[in-house]
Every structure is written in structure tokens, then in C-alpha cells.
Short mmCIF file of C-alpha atoms in Angstrom, two decimals:
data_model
loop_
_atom_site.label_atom_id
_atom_site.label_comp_id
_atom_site.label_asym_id
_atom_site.label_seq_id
_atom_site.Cartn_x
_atom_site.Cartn_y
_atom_site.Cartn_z
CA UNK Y 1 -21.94 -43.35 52.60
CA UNK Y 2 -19.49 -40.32 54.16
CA UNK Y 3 -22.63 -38.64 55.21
CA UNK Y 4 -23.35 -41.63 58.06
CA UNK Y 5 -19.64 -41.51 58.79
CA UNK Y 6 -20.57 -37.71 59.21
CA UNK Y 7 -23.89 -38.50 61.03
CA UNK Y 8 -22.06 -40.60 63.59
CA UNK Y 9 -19.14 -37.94 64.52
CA UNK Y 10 -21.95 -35.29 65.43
CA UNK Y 11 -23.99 -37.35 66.95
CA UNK Y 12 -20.41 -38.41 68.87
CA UNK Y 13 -19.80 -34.76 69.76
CA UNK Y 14 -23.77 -34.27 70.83
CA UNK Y 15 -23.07 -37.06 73.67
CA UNK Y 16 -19.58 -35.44 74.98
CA UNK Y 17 -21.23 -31.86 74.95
CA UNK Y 18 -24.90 -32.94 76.19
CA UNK Y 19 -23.38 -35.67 78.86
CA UNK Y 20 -26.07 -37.24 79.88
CA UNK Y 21 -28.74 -35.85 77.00
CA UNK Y 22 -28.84 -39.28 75.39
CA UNK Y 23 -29.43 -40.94 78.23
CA UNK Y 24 -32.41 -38.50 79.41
CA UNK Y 25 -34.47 -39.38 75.88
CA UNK Y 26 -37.17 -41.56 76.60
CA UNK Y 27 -37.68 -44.44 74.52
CA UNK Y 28 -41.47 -43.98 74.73
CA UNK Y 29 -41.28 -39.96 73.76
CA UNK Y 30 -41.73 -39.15 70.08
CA UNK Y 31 -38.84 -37.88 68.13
CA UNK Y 32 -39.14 -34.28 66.48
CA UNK Y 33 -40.06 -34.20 62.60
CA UNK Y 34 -38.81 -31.53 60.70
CA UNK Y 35 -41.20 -28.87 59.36
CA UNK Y 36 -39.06 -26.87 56.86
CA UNK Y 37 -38.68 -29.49 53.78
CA UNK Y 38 -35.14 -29.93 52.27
CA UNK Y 39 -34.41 -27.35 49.91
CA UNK Y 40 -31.84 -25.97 46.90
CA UNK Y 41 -30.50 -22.58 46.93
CA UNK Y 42 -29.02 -20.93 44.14
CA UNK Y 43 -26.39 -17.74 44.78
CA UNK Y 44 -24.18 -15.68 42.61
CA UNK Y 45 -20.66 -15.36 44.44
CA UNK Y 46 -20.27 -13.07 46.69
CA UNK Y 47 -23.81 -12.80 48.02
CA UNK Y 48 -25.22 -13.67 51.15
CA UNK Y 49 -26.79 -17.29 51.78
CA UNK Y 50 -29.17 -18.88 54.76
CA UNK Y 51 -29.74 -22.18 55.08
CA UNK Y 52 -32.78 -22.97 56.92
CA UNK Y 53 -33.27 -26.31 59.54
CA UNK Y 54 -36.66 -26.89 61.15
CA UNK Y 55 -38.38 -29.44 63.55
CA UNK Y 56 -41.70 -29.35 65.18
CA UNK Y 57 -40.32 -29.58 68.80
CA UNK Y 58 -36.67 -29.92 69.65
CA UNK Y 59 -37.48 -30.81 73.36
CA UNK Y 60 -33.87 -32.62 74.15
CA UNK Y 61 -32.51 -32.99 71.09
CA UNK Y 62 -29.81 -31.57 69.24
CA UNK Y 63 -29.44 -30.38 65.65
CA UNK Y 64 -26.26 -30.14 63.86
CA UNK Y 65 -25.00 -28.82 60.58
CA UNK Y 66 -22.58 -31.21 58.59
CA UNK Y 67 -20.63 -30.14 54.94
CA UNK Y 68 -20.55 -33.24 53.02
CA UNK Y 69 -17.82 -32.29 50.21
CA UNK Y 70 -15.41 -31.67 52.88
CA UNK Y 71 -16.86 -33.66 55.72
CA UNK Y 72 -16.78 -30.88 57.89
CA UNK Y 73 -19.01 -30.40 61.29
CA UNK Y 74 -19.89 -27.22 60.87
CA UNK Y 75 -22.27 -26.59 63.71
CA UNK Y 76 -23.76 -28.80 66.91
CA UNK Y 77 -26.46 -27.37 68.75
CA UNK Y 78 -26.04 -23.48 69.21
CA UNK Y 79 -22.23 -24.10 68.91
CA UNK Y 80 -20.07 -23.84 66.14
CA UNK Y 81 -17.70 -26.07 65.17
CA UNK Y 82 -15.95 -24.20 62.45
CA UNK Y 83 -13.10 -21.07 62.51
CA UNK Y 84 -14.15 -19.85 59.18
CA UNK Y 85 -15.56 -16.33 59.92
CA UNK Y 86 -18.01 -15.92 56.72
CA UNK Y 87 -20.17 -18.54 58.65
CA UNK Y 88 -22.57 -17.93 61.69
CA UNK Y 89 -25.07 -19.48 63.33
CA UNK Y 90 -28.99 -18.72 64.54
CA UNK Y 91 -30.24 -21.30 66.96
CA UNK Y 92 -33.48 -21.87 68.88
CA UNK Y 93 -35.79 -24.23 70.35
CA UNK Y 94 -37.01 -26.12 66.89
CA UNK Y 95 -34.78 -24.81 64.68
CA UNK Y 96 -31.15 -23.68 63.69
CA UNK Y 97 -30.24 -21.34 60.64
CA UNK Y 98 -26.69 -21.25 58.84
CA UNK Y 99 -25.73 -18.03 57.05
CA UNK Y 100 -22.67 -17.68 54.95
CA UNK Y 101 -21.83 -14.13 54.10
CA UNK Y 102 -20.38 -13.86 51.23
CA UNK Y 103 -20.87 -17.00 49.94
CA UNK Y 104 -17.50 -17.98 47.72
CA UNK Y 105 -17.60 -20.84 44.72
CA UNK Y 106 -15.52 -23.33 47.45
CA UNK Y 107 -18.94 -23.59 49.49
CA UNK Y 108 -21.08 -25.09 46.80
CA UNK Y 109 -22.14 -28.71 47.89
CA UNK Y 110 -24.28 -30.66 49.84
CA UNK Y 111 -25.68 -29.47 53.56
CA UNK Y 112 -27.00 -32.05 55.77
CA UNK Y 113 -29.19 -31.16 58.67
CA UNK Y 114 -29.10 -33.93 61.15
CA UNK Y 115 -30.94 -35.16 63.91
CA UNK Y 116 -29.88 -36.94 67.05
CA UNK Y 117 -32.37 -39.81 67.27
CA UNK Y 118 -31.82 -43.39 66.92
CA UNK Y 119 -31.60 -44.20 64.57
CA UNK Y 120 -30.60 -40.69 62.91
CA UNK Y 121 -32.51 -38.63 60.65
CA UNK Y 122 -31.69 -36.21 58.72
CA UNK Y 123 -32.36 -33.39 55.22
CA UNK Y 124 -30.46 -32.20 52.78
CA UNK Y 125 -30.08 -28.89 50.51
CA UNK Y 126 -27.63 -28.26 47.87
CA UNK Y 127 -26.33 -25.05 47.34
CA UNK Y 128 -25.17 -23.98 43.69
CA UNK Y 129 -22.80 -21.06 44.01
CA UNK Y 130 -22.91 -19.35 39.97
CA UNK Y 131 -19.86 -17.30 39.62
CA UNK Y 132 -19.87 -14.37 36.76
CA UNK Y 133 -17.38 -14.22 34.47
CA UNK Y 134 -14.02 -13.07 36.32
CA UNK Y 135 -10.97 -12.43 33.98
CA UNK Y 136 -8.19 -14.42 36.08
CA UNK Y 137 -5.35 -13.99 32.76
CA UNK Y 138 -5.66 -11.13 30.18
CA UNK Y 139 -2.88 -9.13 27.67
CA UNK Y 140 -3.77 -5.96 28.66
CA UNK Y 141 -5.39 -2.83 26.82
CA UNK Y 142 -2.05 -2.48 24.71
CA UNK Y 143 0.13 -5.05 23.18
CA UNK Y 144 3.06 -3.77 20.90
CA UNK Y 145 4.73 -6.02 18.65
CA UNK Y 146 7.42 -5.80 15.77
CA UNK Y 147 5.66 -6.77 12.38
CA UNK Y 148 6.51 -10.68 11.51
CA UNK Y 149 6.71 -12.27 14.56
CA UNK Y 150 4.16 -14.10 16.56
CA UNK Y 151 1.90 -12.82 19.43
CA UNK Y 152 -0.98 -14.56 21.81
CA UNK Y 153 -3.71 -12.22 22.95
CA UNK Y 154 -4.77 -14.18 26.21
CA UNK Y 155 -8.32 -13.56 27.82
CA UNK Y 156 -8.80 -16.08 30.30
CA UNK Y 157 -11.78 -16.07 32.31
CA UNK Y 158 -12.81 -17.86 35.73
CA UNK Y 159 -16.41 -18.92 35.48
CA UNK Y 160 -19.79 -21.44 36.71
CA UNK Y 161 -21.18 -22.88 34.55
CA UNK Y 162 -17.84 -22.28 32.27
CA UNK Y 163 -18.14 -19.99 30.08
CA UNK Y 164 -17.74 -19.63 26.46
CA UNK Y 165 -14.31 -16.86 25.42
CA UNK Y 166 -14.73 -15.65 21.68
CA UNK Y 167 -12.72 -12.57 19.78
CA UNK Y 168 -13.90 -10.12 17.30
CA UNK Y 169 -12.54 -6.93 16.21
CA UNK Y 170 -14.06 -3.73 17.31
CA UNK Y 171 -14.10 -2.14 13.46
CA UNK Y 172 -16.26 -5.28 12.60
CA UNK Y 173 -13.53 -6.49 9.80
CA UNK Y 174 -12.31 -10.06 9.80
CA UNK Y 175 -9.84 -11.00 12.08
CA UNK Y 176 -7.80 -13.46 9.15
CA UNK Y 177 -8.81 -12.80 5.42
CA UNK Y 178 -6.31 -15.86 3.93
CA UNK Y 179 -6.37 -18.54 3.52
CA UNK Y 180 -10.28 -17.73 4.31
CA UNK Y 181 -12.02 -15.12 6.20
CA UNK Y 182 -12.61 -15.57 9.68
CA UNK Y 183 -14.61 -13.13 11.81
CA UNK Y 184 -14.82 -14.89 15.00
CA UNK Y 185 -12.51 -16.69 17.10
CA UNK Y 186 -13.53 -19.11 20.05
CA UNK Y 187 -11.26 -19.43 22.86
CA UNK Y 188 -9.42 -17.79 25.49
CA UNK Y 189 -6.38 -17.26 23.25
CA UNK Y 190 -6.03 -15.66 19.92
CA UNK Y 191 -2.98 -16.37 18.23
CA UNK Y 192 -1.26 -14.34 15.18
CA UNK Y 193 1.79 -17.15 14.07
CA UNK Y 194 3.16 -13.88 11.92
CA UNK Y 195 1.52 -10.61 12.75
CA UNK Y 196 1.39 -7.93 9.78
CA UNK Y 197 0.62 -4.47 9.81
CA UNK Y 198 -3.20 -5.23 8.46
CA UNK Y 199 -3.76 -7.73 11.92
CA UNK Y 200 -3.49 -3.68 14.25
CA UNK Y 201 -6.20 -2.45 15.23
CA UNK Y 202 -8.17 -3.25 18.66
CA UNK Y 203 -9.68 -6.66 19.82
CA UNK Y 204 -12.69 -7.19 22.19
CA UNK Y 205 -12.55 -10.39 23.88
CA UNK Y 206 -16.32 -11.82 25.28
CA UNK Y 207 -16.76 -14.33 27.96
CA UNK Y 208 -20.76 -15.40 28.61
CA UNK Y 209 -21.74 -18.36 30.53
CA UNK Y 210 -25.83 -17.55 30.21
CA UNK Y 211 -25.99 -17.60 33.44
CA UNK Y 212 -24.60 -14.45 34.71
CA UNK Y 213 -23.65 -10.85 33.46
CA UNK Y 214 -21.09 -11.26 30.38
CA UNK Y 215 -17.55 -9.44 30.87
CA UNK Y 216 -16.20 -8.14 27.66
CA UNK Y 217 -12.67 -6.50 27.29
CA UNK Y 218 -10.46 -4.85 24.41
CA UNK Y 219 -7.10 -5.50 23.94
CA UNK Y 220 -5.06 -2.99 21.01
CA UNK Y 221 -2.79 -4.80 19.49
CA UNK Y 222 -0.17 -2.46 17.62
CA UNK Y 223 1.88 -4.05 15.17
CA UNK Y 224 5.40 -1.68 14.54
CA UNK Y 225 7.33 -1.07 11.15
CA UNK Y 226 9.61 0.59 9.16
CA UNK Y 227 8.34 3.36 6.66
CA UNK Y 228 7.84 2.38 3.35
CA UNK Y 229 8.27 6.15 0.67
CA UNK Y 230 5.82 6.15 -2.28
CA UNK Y 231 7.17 8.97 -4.63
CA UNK Y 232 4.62 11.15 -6.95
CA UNK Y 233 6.82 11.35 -9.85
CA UNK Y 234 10.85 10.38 -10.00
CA UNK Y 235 11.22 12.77 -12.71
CA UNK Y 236 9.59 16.38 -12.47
CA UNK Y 237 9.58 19.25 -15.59
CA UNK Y 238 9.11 22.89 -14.94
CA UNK Y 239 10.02 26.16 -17.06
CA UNK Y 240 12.60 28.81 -15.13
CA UNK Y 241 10.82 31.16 -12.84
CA UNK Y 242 7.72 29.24 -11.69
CA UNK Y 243 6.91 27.28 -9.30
CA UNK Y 244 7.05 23.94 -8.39
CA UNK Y 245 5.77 21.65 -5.60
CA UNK Y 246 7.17 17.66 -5.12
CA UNK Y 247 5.56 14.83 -2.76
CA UNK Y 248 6.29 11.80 -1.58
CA UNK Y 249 3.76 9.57 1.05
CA UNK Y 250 5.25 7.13 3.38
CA UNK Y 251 3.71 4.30 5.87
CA UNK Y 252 5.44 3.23 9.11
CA UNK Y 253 4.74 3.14 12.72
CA UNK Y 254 5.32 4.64 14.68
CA UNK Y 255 5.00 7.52 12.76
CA UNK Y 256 8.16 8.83 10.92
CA UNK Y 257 10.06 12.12 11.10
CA UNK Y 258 10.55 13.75 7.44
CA UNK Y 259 13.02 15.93 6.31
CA UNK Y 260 14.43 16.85 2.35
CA UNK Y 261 17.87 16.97 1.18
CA UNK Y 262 19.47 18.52 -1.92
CA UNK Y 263 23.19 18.21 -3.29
CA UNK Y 264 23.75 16.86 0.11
CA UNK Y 265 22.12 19.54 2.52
CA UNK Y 266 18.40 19.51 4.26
CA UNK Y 267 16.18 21.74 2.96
CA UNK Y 268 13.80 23.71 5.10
CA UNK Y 269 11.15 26.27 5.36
CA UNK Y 270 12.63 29.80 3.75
CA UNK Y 271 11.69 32.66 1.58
CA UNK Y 272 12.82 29.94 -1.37
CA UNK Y 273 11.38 26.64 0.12
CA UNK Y 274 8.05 25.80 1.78
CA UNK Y 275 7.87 22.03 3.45
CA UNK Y 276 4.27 20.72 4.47
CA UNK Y 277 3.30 17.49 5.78
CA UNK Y 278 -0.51 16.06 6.17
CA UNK Y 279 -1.01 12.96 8.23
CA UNK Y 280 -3.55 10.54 8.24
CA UNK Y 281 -3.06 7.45 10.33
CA UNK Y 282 0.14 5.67 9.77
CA UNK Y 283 -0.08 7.73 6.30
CA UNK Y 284 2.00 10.61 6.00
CA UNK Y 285 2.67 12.97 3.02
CA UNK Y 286 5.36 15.22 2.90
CA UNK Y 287 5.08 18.41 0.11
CA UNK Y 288 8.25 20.55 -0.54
CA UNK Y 289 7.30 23.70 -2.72
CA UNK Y 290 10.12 25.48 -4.46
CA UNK Y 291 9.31 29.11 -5.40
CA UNK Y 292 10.84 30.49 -8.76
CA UNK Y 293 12.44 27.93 -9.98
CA UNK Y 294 15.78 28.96 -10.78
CA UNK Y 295 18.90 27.74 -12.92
CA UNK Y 296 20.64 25.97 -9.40
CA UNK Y 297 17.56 24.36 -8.78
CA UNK Y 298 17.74 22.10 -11.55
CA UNK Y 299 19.05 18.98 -9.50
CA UNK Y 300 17.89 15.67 -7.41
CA UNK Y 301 16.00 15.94 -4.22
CA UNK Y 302 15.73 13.47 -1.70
CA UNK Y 303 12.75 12.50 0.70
CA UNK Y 304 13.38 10.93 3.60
CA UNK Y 305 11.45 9.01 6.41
CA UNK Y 306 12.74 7.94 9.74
CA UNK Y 307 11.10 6.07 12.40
CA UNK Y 308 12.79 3.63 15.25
CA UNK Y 309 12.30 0.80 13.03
CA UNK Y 310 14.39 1.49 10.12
CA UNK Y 311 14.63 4.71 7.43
CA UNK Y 312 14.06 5.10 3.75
CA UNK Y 313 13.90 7.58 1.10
CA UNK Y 314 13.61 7.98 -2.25
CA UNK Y 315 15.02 10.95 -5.64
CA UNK Y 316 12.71 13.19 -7.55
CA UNK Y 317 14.83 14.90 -10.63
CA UNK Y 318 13.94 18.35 -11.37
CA UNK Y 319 14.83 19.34 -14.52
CA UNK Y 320 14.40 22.34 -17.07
CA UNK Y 321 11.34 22.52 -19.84
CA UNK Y 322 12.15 24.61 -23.23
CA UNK Y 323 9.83 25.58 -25.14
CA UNK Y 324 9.92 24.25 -28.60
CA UNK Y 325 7.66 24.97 -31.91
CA UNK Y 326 7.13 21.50 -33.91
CA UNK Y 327 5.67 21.32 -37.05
CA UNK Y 328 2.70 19.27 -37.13
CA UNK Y 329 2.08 17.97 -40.92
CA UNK Y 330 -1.31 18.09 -41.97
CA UNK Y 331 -2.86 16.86 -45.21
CA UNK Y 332 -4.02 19.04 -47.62
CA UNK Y 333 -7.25 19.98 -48.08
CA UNK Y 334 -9.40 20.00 -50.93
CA UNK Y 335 -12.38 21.84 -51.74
CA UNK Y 336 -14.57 20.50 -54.19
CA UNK Y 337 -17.46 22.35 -55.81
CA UNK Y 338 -20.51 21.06 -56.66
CA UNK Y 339 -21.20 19.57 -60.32
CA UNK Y 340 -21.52 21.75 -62.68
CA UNK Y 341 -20.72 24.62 -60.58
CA UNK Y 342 -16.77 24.69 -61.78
CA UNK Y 343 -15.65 28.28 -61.71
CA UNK Y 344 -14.11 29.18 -65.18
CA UNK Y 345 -11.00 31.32 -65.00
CA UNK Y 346 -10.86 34.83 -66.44
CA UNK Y 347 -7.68 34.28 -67.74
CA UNK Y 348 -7.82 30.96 -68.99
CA UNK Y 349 -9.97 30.74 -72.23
CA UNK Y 350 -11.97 27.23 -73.27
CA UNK Y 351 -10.86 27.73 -77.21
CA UNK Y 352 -7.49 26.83 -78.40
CA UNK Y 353 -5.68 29.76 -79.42
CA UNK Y 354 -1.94 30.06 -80.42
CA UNK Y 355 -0.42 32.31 -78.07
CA UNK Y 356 1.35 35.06 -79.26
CA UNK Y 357 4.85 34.09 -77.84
CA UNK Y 358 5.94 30.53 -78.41
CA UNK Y 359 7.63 30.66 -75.11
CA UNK Y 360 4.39 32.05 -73.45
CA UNK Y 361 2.85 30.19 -70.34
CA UNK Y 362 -0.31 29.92 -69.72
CA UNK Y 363 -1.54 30.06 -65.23
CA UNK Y 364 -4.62 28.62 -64.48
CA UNK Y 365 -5.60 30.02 -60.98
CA UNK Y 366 -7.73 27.45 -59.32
CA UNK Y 367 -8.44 28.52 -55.47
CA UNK Y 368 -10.32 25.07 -54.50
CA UNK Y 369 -7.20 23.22 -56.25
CA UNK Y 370 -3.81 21.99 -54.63
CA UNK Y 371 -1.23 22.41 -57.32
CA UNK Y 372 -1.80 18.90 -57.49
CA UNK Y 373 -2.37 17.81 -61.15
CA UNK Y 374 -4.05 14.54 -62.35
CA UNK Y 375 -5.05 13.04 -65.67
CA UNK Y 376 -8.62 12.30 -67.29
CA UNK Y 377 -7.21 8.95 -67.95
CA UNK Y 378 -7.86 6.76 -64.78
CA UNK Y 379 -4.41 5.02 -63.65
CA UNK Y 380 -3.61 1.24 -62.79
CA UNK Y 381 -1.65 0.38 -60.07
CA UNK Y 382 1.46 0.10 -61.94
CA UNK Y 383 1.78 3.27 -63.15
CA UNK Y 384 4.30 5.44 -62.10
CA UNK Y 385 4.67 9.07 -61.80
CA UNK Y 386 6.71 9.42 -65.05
CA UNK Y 387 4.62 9.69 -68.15
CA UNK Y 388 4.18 6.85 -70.20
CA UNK Y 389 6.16 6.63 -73.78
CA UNK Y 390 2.68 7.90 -75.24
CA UNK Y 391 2.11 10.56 -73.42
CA UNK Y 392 5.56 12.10 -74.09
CA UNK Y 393 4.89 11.18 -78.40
CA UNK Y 394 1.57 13.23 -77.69
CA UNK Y 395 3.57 16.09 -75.68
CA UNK Y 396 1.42 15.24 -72.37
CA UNK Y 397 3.62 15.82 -69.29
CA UNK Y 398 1.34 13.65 -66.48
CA UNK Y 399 2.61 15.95 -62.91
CA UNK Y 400 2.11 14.64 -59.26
CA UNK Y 401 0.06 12.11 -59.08
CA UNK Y 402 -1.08 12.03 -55.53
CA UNK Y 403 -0.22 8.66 -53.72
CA UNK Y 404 -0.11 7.71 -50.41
CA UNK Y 405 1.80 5.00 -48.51
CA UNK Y 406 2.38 3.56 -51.97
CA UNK Y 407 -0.84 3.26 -52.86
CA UNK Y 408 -3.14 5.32 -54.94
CA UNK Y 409 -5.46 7.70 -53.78
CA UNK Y 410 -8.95 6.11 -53.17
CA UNK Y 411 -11.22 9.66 -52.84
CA UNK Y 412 -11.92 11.91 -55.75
CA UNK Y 413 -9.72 11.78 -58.59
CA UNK Y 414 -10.05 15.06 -60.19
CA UNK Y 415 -9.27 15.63 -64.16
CA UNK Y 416 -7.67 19.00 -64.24
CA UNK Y 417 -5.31 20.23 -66.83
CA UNK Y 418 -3.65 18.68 -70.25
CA UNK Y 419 -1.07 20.90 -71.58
CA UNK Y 420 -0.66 20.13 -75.02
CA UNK Y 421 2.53 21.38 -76.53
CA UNK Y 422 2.90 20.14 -79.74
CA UNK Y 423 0.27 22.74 -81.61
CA UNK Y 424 1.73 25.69 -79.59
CA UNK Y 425 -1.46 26.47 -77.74
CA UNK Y 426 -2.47 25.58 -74.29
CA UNK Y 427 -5.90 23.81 -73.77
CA UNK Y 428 -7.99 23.76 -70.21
CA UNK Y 429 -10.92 20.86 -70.41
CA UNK Y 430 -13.01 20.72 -67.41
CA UNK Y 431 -14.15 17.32 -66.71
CA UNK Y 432 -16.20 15.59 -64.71
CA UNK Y 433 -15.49 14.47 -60.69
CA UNK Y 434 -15.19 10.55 -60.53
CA UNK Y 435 -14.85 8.22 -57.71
CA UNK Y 436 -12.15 5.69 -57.58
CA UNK Y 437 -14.77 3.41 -56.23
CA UNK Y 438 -17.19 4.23 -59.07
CA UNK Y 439 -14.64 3.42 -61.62
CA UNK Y 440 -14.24 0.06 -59.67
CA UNK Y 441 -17.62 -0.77 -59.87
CA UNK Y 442 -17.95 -0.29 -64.17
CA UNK Y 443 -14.92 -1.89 -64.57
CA UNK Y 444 -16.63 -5.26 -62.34
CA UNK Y 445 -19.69 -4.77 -64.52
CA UNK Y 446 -18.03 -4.44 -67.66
CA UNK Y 447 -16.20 -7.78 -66.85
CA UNK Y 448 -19.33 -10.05 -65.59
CA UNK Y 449 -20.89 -8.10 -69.01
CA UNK Y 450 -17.82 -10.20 -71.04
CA UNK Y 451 -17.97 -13.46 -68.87
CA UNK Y 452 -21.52 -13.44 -69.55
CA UNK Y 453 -21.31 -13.44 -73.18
CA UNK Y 454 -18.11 -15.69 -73.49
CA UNK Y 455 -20.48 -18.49 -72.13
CA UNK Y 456 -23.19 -17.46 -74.59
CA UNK Y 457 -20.38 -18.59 -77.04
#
């Protein structure tokens, strides 16, 4: 074993110091024992360590301190052997005490304590030197890169027993959301293959070895663009003389610079224009105001962003809004009175009479009607506005018909007025209101009423 190697060169250096101190122990005298039993010591770096060896009576011999990892004599005696100033020595009569001040992670190891008897005897004590969490490689607080390319956030740590690195973002929002959402990221390095604007923001890197204190540090990582212009409407209407105010939003970082053009010159803040920006972020939007709108300011403006990165803008129209008066058709309306509540004109009488004039016309006022005028005889769908060859033998004229889209009217068909011209007198029947529907429905009775009796047959 090195330690007897070890045990052998002290005990070589205890002759040539002590000269004739081996020769002087007695065979027949009893050899020391040591009183302070081998022990383990446990120190953070950069403290302060003692390392205690005890015997019951030295008398004549000698104790010596030996470092087994690199087989170093570090003290003989009340001498030391070593030119490494953290390390000093306490010596007496039964015992000898090492200190190392500060004690650094290169000193953890075995100690041997040794004794010069023959044959040699000797204790041991290990000392386990922790060492916290010491950043030895890190990015930085600020890493700037241009959107698309790839970046390494480094946060390498020194530590006993190694520790454990892992990454999380400050806001608490995933670090990657595709191809699945990650929130946490072990290691010391955390890599971005194609960085976007959504990966910004700031990153605290946390190194624990549950052992020691943890060490946690935050890195922002700012990812650089060029603006991108959202416009609030390319085209924009407004009547002469009032006002008008046009926006446009952009996103870039850094931030852009904004500025408005018209007909090829930048418009600014005047007793005609008013230009306002609110920012928010990497947000920006930019509001140009023109007061009383006038004939000349009926043209294309242009918004425009700016930013070391690249530019962009984009065209609102402004034009001119007339006012215009549109007819809106409506349909007509009719009012109906209730059965039997038909209001009888004064001027129209209910008996045929022969009017004095041949030529004479009769005017029905009717203030619920529509100048539409129906017949009491219920049409089929072929029938056309023109009066059947009856009608005109009987001297009915059939006017205006209402239809719609081709089809007949399916509400009220109303029974108004027959002029009958043949007897030279002018006739006004009030009839009954029917449904269209109603009509439908006798008719469908009427015909199972025939079916039914055809089978009877």
C-alpha cells in the first residue's frame, strides 16, 4: 500500500532528524497508544479545518503527518515538511494538531497520523471538502441576438457533490411550445437552434447540489428584428371639413422611429396635422390626426417604421364621402278592417242606378285600400293579368292583380270592385275577406269529398 511506502519515508526522516532517537527506545519500554480515535471531518471550501493526533505519552517518539492522495510528508515532529502556507502546525508532548486555513477542494483525502514504533502504527481521518455551487462559465445578464439564428445560453457551474444546472423562464411561460411544451431544461447549456422573437424574455439558470447553498442567475436574452406595420384601414372615408385621425401599429426591436409622408413630403405636428405615438413593449402605434379635412387632403398617406434592422411602411387612402338620398322601396301596406266593419262610401251607393251621363265615372274612395284591385273569383296559377275572353263578353275589366316574384299573393285576397259596363251603371259589392290558404284547404276537402265517393262507385 503507498501509505507504508509513506510510513517508511517519515519514519526515514525521524532517524536523520532524531540521530540517535531510534537507537535510545528501549525494547522493554511500552510504545504510546493514541487517545484521540481516527476521525472524518466534513468542511465547506474555504473554511478553516484541524486535524487532531493524540497519544497517551510521546516520551521519545515522534509523530508525523503524511497526505496519502499526494504522498506528501506534511509534518515530522514539531517540523514541517511542507511550503504550502494555508498549513500550520501545533505540537506537544502527546500530541500534534494540523490546521489548514482555508481549506480548498485539492485537500480532500486521506490523513495518516503515524507513529515511529516498530513496527509502525498509525490512524487515519478523511476529510470531505463540499464546495457550493461556483459559476466557473456563464453568458452574462444580456445576450443580443438577430432573430433566426442560433444561440447557447451557458451556465456552467463548479461543484461537490456535482450539482444538478436546470433553466426556466422568469415570467413562468414555457421555454419551447412546438413541437411540445417544455418548461424546464436540465443542463448547463440551453440551446435555441433558431431563436424567434417569442424565445426574448429573461432566463434564470439554477445549480443545487443538496448539499450546499444553491446559486441561481438570469441571463436576458434579446432577440432583434425588423418592424413589421399593421394598418387600421387601407382605405379611409370622411366628408370635407371634419376631422379625421389614421393609425397604423408596428412590432420591431429595437424599437422603431415613425414618421408620415404625403405626395412625397413628411408630415408633422402643425396647426393642420397632429402626430401621436403610444408604446407598449416592442408595440408601437403611431396616430396622425388631420384637422378639417380639406379638398388637397384627399390623397395617400404613408406610415413608416425604421429600426437598425430593416424599415417598412404601409398606404392609407383618404378619400371624399357625398352625401346621397337613396330610395329605399318598401311594400305597401294594407289595412284591413275587421269583418263586418267595412266602411261604406258616401258617394258610392249599394243599388244599381244608371248614371245620368253615359260617360260618367264612378270613385270609390277606400282609405285602408291600395289602388290595388282584385276579383271575387279566386285565380289559378295560370292566370294572367289580362282578363279572360269571359270577362271581356261580360264587360269585366280584371286590374292589377298583385303578384310577387311570379307567384301569387299568398295573404288576404280581398274582393273589391266589379265595374260592370254593359247596363250603364256602376255596381260596388262588398264581399267577404278570404285566405289563400283557406281556399286551399276547401278545395283539398272538396277533392278527398269526390275520391271518396268515386270508390263508393
Amino acid at each position: 500500500m503507498d501509505f507504508r511506502v509513506l510510513a517508511m519515508l517519515s519514519l526515514l526522516f525521524v532517524h536523520i532528524e532524531g540521530g540517535e532517537a531510534l537507537r535510545t527506545i528501549g525494547v522493554g519500554s511500552a510504545p504510546p497508544e493514541f487517545v484521540h480515535p481516527a476521525h472524518n471531518v466534513t468542511v465547506v471550501e474555504g473554511q478553516e479545518v484541524t486535524l487532531m493526533c493524540s497519544v497517551s505519552t510521546l516520551k521519545d517518539y515522534k509523530l508525523a503527518w503524511v497526505h496519502e492522495e499526494s504522498q506528501t510528508i506534511l509534518s515530522i515532529g514539531r517540523h514541517l515538511y511542507t511550503r504550502i502556507p494555508r498549513l500550520s502546525l501545533h505540537a506537544d508532548h502527546h500530541s500534534a494538531a494540523l490546521t489548514v486555513s482555508p481549506v480548498l477542494s485539492t485537500d480532500r483525502g486521506w490523513y495518516m497520523c503515524q507513529l515511529n514504533t516498530n513496527p509502525m502504527t498509525y490512524t487515519r481521518s478523511y476529510l470531505q471538502v463540499l464546495v457550493p455551487p461556483t459559476l466557473e462559465d456563464w453568458s452574462g445578464s444580456y445576450v443580443e441576438v438577430r432573430e433566426g439564428v442560433s444561440v447557447r445560453l451557458t451556465c456552467n457551474a463548479r461543484a461537490f457533490p456535482p450539482a444538478l444546472t436546470t433553466w426556466r423562464r422568469s415570467d413562468a411561460e414555457p421555454i419551447f411550445r412546438s413541437p411540445k411544451t417544455v418548461w424546464v431544461v436540465e443542463g448547463a447549456d440551453l440551446v435555441f437552434e433558431s431563436v424567434r422573437r417569442v424565445h426574448g424574455g429573461a432566463y434564470t439558470c439554477h445549480v443545487d447540489n443538496k448539499v450546499t447553498a444553491p446559486v441561481s442567475r438570469t441571463t436576458h436574452l434579446t432577440v432583434t428584428y425588423a418592424p413589421v406595420l399593421w394598418l387600421g384601414r387601407e382605405l379611409v372615408g370622411v366628408k370635407a371639413g371634419d376631422d379625421i385621425t389614421l393609425n397604423c401599429s408596428s412590432e420591431a426591436n429595437p424599437p422603431p422611429s415613425h414618421y408620415w409622408s404625403a405626395n412625397g413630403t413628411n408630415v408633422t405636428t402643425s396647426h393642420k396635422y397632429q402626430v401621436d405615438e403610444m408604446r407598449l413593449s416592442t408595440r408601437t402605434e403611431v396616430l396622425l390626426t388631420i384637422k378639417s379635412v380639406g379638398h388637397k387632403d384627399f390623397t395617400h398617406y404613408r406610415c413608416h417604421a425604421v429600426n437598425p434592422i430593416g424599415q417598412a411602411e404601409g398606404t392609407i387612402r383618404l378619400y371624399e364621402l357625398k352625401e346621397r338620398i337613396m330610395a329605399v322601396p318598401t311594400r305597401p301596406t294594407w289595412k284591413i278592417p275587421p269583418p263586418g266593419r267595412f266602411p261604406v262610401p258616401k258617394q258610392a251607393s249599394l243599388t244599381t242606378q244608371p248614371p245620368t251621363n253615359a260617360s260618367a265615372k264612378v270613385r270609390v274612395e277606400r282609405p285602408w285600400r291600395n289602388n290595388n284591385r282584385v276579383t271575387d273569383v279566386l285565380p289559378s296559377r295560370n292566370t294572367s293579368k289580362k282578363a279572360s275572353a269571359d270577362d271581356q263578353k261580360k264587360g269585366r275589366h280584371l286590374k292589377n292583380y298583385p303578384r310577387h316574384g311570379g307567384r301569387f299573393n299568398d295573404t288576404t285576397l280581398i274582393v273589391d270592385l266589379i265595374m260592370d259596363v254593359e247596363g250603364g251603371a256602376t255596381a260596388c259589392y262588398h264581399r267577404e275577406l278570404l285566405r289563400a290558404s283557406d281556399v286551399v284547404v276547401v278545395f283539398h276537402v272538396l277533392f278527398l269529398l269526390v275520391r271518396g265517393w268515386f270508390q263508393v262507385m
